[in-house]
Short mmCIF file of C-alpha atoms in Angstrom, two decimals:
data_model
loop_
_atom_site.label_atom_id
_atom_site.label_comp_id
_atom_site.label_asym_id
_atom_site.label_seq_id
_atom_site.Cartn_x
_atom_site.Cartn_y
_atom_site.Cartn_z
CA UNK A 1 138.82 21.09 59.79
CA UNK A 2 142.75 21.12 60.09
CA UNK A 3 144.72 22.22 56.97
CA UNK A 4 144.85 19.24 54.26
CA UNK A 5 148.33 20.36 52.62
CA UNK A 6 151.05 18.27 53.27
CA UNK A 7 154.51 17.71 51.35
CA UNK A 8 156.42 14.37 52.79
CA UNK A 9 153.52 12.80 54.74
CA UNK A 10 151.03 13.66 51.90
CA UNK A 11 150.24 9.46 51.47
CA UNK A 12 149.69 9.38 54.81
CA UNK A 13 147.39 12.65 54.85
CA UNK A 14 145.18 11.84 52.05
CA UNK A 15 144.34 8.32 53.75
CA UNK A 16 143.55 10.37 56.92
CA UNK A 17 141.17 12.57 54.97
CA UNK A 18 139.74 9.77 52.82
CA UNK A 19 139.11 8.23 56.25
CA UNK A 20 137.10 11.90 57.21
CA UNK A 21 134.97 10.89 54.23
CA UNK A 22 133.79 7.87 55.71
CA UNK A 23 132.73 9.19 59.11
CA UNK A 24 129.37 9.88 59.17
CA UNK A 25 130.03 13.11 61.33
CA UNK A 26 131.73 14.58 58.56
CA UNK A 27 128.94 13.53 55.61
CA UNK A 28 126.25 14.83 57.82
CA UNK A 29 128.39 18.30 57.53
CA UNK A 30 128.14 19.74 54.20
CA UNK A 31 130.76 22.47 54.71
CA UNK A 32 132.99 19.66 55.98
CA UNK A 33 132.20 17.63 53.07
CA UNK A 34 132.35 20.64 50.22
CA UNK A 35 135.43 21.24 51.93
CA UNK A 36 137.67 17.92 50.66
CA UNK A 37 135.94 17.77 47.41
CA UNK A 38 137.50 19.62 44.42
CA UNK A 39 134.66 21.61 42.66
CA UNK A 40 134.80 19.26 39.09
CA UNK A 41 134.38 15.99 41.64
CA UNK A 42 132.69 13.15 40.23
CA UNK A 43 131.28 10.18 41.77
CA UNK A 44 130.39 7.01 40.25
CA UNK A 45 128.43 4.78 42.52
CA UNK A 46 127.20 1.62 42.78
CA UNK A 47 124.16 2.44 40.20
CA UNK A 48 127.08 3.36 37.43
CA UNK A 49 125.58 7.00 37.06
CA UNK A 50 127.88 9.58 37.65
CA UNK A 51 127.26 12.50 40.31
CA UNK A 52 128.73 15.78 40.56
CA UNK A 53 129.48 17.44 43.93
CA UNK A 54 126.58 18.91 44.56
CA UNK A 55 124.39 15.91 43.89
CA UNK A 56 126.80 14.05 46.30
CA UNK A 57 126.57 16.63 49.23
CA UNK A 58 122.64 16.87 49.08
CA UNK A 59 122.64 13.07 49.50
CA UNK A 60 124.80 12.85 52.32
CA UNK A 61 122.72 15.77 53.73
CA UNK A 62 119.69 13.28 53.61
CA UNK A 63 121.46 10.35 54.02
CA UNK A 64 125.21 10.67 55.83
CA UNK A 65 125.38 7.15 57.84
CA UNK A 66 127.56 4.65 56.45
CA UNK A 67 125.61 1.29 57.65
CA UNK A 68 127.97 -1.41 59.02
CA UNK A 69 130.87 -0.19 56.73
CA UNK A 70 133.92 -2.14 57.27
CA UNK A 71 137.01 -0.55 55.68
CA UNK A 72 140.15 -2.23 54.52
CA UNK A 73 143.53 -1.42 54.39
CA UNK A 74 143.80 1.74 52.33
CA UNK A 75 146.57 1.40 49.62
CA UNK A 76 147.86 4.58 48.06
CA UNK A 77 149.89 5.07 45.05
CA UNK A 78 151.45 8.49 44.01
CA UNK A 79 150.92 8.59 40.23
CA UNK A 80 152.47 12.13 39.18
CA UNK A 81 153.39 15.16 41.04
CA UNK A 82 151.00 16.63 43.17
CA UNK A 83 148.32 13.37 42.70
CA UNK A 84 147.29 10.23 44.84
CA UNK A 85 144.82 7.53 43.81
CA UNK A 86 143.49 5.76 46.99
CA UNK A 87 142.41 1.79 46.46
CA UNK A 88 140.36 -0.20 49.31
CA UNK A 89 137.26 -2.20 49.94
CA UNK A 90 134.45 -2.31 52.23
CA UNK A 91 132.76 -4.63 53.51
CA UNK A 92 129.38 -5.50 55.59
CA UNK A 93 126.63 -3.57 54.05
CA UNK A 94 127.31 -2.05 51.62
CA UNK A 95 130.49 -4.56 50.10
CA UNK A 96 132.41 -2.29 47.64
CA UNK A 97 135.69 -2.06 45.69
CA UNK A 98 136.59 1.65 46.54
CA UNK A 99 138.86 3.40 44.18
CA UNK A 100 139.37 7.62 44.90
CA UNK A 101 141.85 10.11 43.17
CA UNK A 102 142.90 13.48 44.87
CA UNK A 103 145.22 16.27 43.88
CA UNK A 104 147.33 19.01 45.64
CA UNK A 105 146.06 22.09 45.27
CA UNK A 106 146.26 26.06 46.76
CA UNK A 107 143.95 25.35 49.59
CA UNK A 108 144.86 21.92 49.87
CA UNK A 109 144.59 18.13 49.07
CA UNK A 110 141.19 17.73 47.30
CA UNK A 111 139.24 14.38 46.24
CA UNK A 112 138.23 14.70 42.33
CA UNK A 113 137.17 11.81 41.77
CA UNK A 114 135.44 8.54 43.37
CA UNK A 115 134.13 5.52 41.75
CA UNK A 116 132.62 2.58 44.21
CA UNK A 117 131.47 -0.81 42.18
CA UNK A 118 129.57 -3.49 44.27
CA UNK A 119 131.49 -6.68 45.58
CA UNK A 120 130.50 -9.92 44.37
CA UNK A 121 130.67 -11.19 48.32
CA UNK A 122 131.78 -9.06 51.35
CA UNK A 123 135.47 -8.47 51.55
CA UNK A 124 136.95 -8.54 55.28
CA UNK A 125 139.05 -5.57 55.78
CA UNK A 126 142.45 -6.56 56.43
CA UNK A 127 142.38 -9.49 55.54
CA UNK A 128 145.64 -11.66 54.38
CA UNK A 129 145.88 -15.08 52.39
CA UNK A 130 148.55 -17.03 53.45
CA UNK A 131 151.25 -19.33 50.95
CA UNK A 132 149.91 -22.15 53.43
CA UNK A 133 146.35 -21.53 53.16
CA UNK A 134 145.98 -24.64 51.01
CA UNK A 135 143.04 -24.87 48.26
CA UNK A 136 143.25 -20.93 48.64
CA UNK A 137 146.57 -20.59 47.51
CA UNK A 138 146.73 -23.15 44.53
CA UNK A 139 147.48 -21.42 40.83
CA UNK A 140 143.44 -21.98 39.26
CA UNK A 141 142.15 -20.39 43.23
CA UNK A 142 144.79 -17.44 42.66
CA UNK A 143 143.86 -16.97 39.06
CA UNK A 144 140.23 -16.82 39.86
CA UNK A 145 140.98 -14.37 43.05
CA UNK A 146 142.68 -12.33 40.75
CA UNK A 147 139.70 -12.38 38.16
CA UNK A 148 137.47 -11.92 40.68
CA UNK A 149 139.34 -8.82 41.36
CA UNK A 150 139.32 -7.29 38.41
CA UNK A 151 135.91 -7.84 37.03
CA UNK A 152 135.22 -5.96 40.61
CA UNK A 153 137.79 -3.05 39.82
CA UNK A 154 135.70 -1.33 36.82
CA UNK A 155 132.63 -0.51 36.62
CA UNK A 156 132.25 -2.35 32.82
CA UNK A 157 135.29 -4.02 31.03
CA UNK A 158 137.86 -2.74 29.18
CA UNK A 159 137.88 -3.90 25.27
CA UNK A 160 140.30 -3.66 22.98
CA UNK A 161 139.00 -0.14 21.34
CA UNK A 162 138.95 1.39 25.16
CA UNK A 163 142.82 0.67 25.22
CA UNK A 164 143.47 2.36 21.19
CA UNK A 165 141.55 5.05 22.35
CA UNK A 166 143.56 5.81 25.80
CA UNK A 167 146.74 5.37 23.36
CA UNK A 168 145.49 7.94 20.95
CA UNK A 169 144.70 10.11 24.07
CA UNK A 170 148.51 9.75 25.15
CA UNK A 171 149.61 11.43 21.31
CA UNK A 172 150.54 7.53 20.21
CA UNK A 173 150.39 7.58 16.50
CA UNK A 174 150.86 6.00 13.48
CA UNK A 175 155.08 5.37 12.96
CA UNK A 176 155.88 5.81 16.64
CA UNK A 177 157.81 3.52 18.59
CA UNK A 178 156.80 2.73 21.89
CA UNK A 179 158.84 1.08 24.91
CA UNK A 180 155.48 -0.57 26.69
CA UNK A 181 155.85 -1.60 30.60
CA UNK A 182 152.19 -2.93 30.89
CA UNK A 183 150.36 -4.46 34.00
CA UNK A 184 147.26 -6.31 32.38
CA UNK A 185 145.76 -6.78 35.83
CA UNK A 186 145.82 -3.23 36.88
CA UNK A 187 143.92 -2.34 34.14
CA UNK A 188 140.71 -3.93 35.24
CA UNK A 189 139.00 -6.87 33.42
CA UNK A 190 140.20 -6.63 29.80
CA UNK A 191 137.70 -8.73 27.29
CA UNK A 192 140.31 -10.73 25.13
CA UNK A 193 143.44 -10.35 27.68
CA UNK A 194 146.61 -9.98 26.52
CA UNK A 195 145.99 -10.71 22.99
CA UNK A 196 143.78 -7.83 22.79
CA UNK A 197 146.52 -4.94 24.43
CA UNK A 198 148.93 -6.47 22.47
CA UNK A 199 146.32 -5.78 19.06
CA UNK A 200 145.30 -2.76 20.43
CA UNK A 201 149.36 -1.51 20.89
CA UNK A 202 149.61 -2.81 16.89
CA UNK A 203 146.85 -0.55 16.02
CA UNK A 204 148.13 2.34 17.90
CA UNK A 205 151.36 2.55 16.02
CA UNK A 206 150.23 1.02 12.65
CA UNK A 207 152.53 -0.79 10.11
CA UNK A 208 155.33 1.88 10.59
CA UNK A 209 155.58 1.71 14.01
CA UNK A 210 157.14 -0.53 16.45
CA UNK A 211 156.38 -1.80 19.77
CA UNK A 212 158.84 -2.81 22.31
CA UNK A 213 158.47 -4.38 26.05
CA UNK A 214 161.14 -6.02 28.73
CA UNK A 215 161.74 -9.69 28.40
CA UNK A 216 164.17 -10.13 31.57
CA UNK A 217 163.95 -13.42 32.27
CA UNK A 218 165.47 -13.48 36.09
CA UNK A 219 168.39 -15.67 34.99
CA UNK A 220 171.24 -14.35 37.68
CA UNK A 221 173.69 -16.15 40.37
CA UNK A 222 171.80 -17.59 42.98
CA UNK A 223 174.10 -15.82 45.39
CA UNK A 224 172.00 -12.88 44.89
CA UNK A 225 168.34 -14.16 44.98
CA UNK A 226 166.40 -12.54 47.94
CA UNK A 227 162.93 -13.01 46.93
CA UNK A 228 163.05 -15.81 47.78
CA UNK A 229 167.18 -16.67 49.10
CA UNK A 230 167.95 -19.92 48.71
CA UNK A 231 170.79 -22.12 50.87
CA UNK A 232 174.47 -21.54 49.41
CA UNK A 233 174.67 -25.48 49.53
CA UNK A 234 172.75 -25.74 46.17
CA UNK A 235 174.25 -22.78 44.59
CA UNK A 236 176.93 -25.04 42.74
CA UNK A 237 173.88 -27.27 42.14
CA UNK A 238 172.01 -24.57 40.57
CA UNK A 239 175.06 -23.35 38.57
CA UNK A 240 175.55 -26.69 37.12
CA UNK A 241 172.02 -27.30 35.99
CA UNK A 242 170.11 -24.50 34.93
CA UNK A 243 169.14 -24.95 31.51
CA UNK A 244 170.64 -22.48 28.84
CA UNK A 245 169.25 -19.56 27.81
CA UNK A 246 166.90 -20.38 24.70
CA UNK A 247 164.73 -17.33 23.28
CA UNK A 248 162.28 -19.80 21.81
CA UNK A 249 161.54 -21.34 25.51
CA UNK A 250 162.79 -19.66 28.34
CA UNK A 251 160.01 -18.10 30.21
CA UNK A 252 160.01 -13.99 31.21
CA UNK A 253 159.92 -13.47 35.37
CA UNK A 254 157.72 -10.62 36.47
CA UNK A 255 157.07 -8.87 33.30
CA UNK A 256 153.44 -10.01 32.40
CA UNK A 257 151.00 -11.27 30.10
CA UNK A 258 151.17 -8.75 27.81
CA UNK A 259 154.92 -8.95 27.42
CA UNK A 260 154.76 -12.86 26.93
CA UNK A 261 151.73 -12.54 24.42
CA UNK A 262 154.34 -10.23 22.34
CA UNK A 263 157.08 -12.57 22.77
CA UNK A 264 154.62 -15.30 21.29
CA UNK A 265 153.83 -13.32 18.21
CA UNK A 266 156.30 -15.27 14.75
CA UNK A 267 157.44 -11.46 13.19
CA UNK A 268 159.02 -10.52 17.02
CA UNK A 269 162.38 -10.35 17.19
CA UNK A 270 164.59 -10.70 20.64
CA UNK A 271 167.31 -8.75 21.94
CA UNK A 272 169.12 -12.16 23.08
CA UNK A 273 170.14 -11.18 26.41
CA UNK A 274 169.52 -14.20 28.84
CA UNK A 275 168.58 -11.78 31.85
CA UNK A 276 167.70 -8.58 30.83
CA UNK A 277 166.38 -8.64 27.03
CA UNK A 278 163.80 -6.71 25.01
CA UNK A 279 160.94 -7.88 22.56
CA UNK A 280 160.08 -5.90 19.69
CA UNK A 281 157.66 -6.10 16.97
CA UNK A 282 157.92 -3.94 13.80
CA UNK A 283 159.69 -2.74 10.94
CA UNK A 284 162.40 -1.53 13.11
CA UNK A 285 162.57 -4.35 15.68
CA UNK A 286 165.95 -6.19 14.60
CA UNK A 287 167.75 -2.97 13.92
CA UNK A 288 166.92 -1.34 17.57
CA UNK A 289 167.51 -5.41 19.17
CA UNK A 290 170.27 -6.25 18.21
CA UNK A 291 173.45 -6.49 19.09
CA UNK A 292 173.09 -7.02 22.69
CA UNK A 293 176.25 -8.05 24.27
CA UNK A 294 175.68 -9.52 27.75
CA UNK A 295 178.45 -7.12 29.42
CA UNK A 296 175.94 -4.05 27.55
CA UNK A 297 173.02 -5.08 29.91
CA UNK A 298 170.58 -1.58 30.17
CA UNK A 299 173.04 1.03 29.33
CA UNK A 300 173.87 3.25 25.65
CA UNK A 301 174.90 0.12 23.94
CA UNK A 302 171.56 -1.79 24.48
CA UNK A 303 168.53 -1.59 23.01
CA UNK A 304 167.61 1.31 25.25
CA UNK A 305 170.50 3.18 23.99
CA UNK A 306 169.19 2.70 20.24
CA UNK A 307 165.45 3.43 21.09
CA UNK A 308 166.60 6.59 22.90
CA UNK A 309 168.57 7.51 19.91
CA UNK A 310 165.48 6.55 17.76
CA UNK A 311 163.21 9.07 19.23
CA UNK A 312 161.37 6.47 21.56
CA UNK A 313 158.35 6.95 23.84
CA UNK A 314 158.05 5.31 27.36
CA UNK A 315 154.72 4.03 27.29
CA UNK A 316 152.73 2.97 30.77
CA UNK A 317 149.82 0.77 31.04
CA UNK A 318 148.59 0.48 34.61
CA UNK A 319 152.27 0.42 36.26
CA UNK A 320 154.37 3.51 37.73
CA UNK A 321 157.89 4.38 37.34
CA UNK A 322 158.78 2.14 39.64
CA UNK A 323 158.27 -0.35 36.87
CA UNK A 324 159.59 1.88 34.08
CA UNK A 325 163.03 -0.36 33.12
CA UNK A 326 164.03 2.20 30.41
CA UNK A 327 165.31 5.07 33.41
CA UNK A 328 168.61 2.59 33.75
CA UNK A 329 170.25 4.55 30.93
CA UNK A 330 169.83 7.92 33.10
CA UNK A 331 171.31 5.82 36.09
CA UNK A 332 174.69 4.40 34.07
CA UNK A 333 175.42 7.84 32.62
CA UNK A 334 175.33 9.66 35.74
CA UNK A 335 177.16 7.31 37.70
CA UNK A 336 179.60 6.60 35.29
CA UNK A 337 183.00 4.41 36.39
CA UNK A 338 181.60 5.32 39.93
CA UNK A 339 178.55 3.11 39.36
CA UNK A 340 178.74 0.26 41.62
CA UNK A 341 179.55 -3.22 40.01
CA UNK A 342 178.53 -6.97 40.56
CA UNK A 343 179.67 -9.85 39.80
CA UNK A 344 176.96 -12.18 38.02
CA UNK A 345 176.40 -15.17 36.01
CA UNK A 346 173.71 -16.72 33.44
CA UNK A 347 173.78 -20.67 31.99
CA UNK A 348 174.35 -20.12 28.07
CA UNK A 349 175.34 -22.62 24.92
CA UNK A 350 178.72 -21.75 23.95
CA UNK A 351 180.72 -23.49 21.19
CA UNK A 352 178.14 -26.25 21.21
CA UNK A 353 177.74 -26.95 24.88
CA UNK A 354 176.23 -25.69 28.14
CA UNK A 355 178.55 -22.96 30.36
CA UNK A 356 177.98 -20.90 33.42
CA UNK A 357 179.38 -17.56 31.75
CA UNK A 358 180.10 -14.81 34.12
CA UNK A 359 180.54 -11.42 33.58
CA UNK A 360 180.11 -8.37 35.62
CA UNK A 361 177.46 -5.66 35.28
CA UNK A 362 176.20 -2.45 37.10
CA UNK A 363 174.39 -3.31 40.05
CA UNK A 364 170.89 -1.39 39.15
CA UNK A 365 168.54 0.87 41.69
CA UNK A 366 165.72 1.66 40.43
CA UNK A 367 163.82 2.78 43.94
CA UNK A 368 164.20 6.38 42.96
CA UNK A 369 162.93 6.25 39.76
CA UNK A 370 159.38 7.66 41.20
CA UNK A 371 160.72 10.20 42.80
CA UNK A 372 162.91 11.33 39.58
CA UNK A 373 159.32 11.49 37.50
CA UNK A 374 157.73 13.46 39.82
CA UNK A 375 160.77 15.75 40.00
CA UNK A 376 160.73 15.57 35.68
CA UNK A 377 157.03 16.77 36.35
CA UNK A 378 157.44 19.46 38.40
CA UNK A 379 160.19 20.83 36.79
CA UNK A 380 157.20 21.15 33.34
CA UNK A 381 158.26 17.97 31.68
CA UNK A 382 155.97 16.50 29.31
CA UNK A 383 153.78 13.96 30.41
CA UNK A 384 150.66 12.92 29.04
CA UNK A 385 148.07 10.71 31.81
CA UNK A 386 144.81 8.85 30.93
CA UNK A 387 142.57 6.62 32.76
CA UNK A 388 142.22 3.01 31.38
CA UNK A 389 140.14 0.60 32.69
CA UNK A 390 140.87 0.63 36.65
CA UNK A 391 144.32 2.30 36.13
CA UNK A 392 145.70 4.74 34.61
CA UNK A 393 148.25 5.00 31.29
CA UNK A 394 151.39 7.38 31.06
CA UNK A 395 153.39 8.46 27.95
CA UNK A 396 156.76 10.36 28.12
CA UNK A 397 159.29 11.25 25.81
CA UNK A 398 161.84 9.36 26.38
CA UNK A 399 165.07 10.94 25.65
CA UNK A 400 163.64 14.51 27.08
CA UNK A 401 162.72 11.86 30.44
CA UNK A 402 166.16 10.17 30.22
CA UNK A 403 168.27 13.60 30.04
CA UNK A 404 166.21 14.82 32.69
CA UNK A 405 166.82 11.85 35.32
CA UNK A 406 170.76 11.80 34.22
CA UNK A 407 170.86 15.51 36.06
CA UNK A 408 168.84 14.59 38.83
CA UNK A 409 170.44 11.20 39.98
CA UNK A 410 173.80 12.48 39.43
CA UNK A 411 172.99 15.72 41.70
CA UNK A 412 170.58 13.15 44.16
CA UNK A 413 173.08 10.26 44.56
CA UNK A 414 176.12 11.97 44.75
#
């Protein structure tokens, strides 16, 4: 078998050798087969008991063929330095949600862990639903996709002790205060919801402590919208007619269930930014909120800038850094007056009536951000990793993380 190491293709490799698994060739080989599996592997199968290595290579000695296996587009995610979890179904017979985890080590890339849990029908590999797919594609048919989804992620649901216990794992204790970027989905099927992460987050950090999460609520110039663009005929329409910003109704965009369960909660307390506020709940939430200026967006004099001075920890529930909104400090400092500007715009109430106030702000990049924490990682930064549910949950220091990243991206973007 060729060497498994690999440094800027290692995505790409590990699919290839998670592939390997899957060929019957390379089951019926045990050397082949000891060879890609780290010595501690685990498997959890369909039957929910787990296996260790040897167990799995003296049943793909009896039994290597993979009956009628269909395999789906493998997606990978890099999740620290030096590990890659691998996510795909397959379908005929057996159907399966596949979810497998390998490392980097001395000899190699090495699978250490692989759990498969049965599919409620057979998924076709590669398949994609289309916006125009009709019934498919209505809000109750996506919800219940995405259900479907997750119930077929984990093996057993997640409750609300699972996710206190993963925070006490982490070193989240009583007094802390967390910044939480949280993907409820990711995290399998969660009995409760968002109600119960959100009570589960409260129990973490007890009465002293204090939770915080995003609350950006997408309000921006159309000019800039790409995802979707829409025609620069109804930008002065748009302008004109948004409603204000109001904390007590204007919805979040793209930050979850969790964050708008928070948000819902009578002792939280807003930043009051219109497009890129905070919630927080706790007995320090007003102090680290507010003030937030609208010209202060994510830099020193937000509430990033107080929670860093505070001591904070970056807390991740199922999402990467890619997701992890409280970098954006490390960005402004190290760009400084060279950080490039834009010109924006948000509807607001101002002296009694509705304006279109602009202002200007830095214009934020964020698609480095994984590459900085793996960087942070390598370089011995602390960084504690649990699994949750289907996912996995990160907590980092954030000042040490933020100091860290202003180094790199000034010495990385320069």
């Amino acid at each position: 078998m060729a060497d498994s190491r690999g440094e800027h293709a290692a995505p790409e490799r590990v699919v290839a050798l998670e592939r390997e698994l899957l060929d019957s060739a390379c089951r019926a080989d045990a050397d082949r087969v000891c060879a890609l599996l780290a010595e501690d592997f685990t498997e959890i199968g369909k039957s929910g008991r787990p296996r260790t290595r040897a167990e799995v290579i003296a049943a793909l000695r009896d039994d290597p063929a993979v009956d009628d296996v269909i395999v789906g587009e493998m997606r990978v995610e890099t999740v620290a330095d030096g590990v890659v979890v691998v996510r795909y179904t397959t379908g005929g017979a057996p159907a399966a949600y596949r979810t497998s985890w390998w490392r980097e080590t001395d000899s190699g890339w090495r699978c250490w862990f692989h759990q498969a849990t049965p599919a409620a029908s057979s998924p076709s590999a590669g398949a994609a639903s289309s916006p125009s797919a009709g019934a498919a594609s209505s809000p109750s048919a996506g919800a219940a996709s995405s259900e479907s989804a997750a119930i077929g992620a984990v093996e057993e649901p997640t409750t609300q002790h699972d996710v206190e216990a993963a925070l006490g794992r982490l070193g989240v204790t009583p007094g802390s205060i967390v910044v939480v970027h949280c993907s409820l989905s990711r995290l399998g099927w969660v009995v409760g919801g968002a109600p119960a992460v959100v009570a589960a987050l409260g129990a973490a950090v007890g009465a002293a402590g204090t939770t915080v999460m995003p609350a950006q609520t997408g309000a921006s110039d159309p000019s800039h919208w790409q995802a979707p663009p829409v025609p620069a005929a109804w930008w002065p329409t748009i302008r004109n007619n948004w409603p204000p910003y109001d904390p007590a109704s204007t919805p979040f965009r793209g930050m979850g269930a969790v964050a708008e369960c928070l948000a819902r909660l009578p002792e939280s307390v807003y930043s009051g930014h219109p497009a890129v506020g905070f919630v927080a709940r706790g007995p320090r939430a007003a102090e680290l909120m507010q003030p937030h200026r609208l010209e202060a967006g994510l830099g020193d004099d937000s509430p990033l800038g107080r929670l860093y001075a505070a001591g904070a920890d970056i807390v991740l529930l199922g999402v990467g850094h890619d997701n992890n909104t409280s970098l954006h400090p490390a960005e402004l400092r190290a760009l400084g007056d060279a950080a490039p500007m834009i010109d924006d715009g948000v509807p607001l109430v101002v002296d009694g009536r509705r304006q279109w106030v602009e202002y200007r702000h830095v214009d934020y990049d964020e698609d480095d951000f994984p590459a900085l924490a793996t960087a942070y990682v390598a370089a011995g930064g602390s960084l504690a990793s649990t699994s949750l549910g289907a996912g996995q949950a990160q907590r980092v220091p954030m000042r040490e993380l933020i100091d860290f990243g202003t180094e790199w991206i000034a010495a990385q973007r320069a």
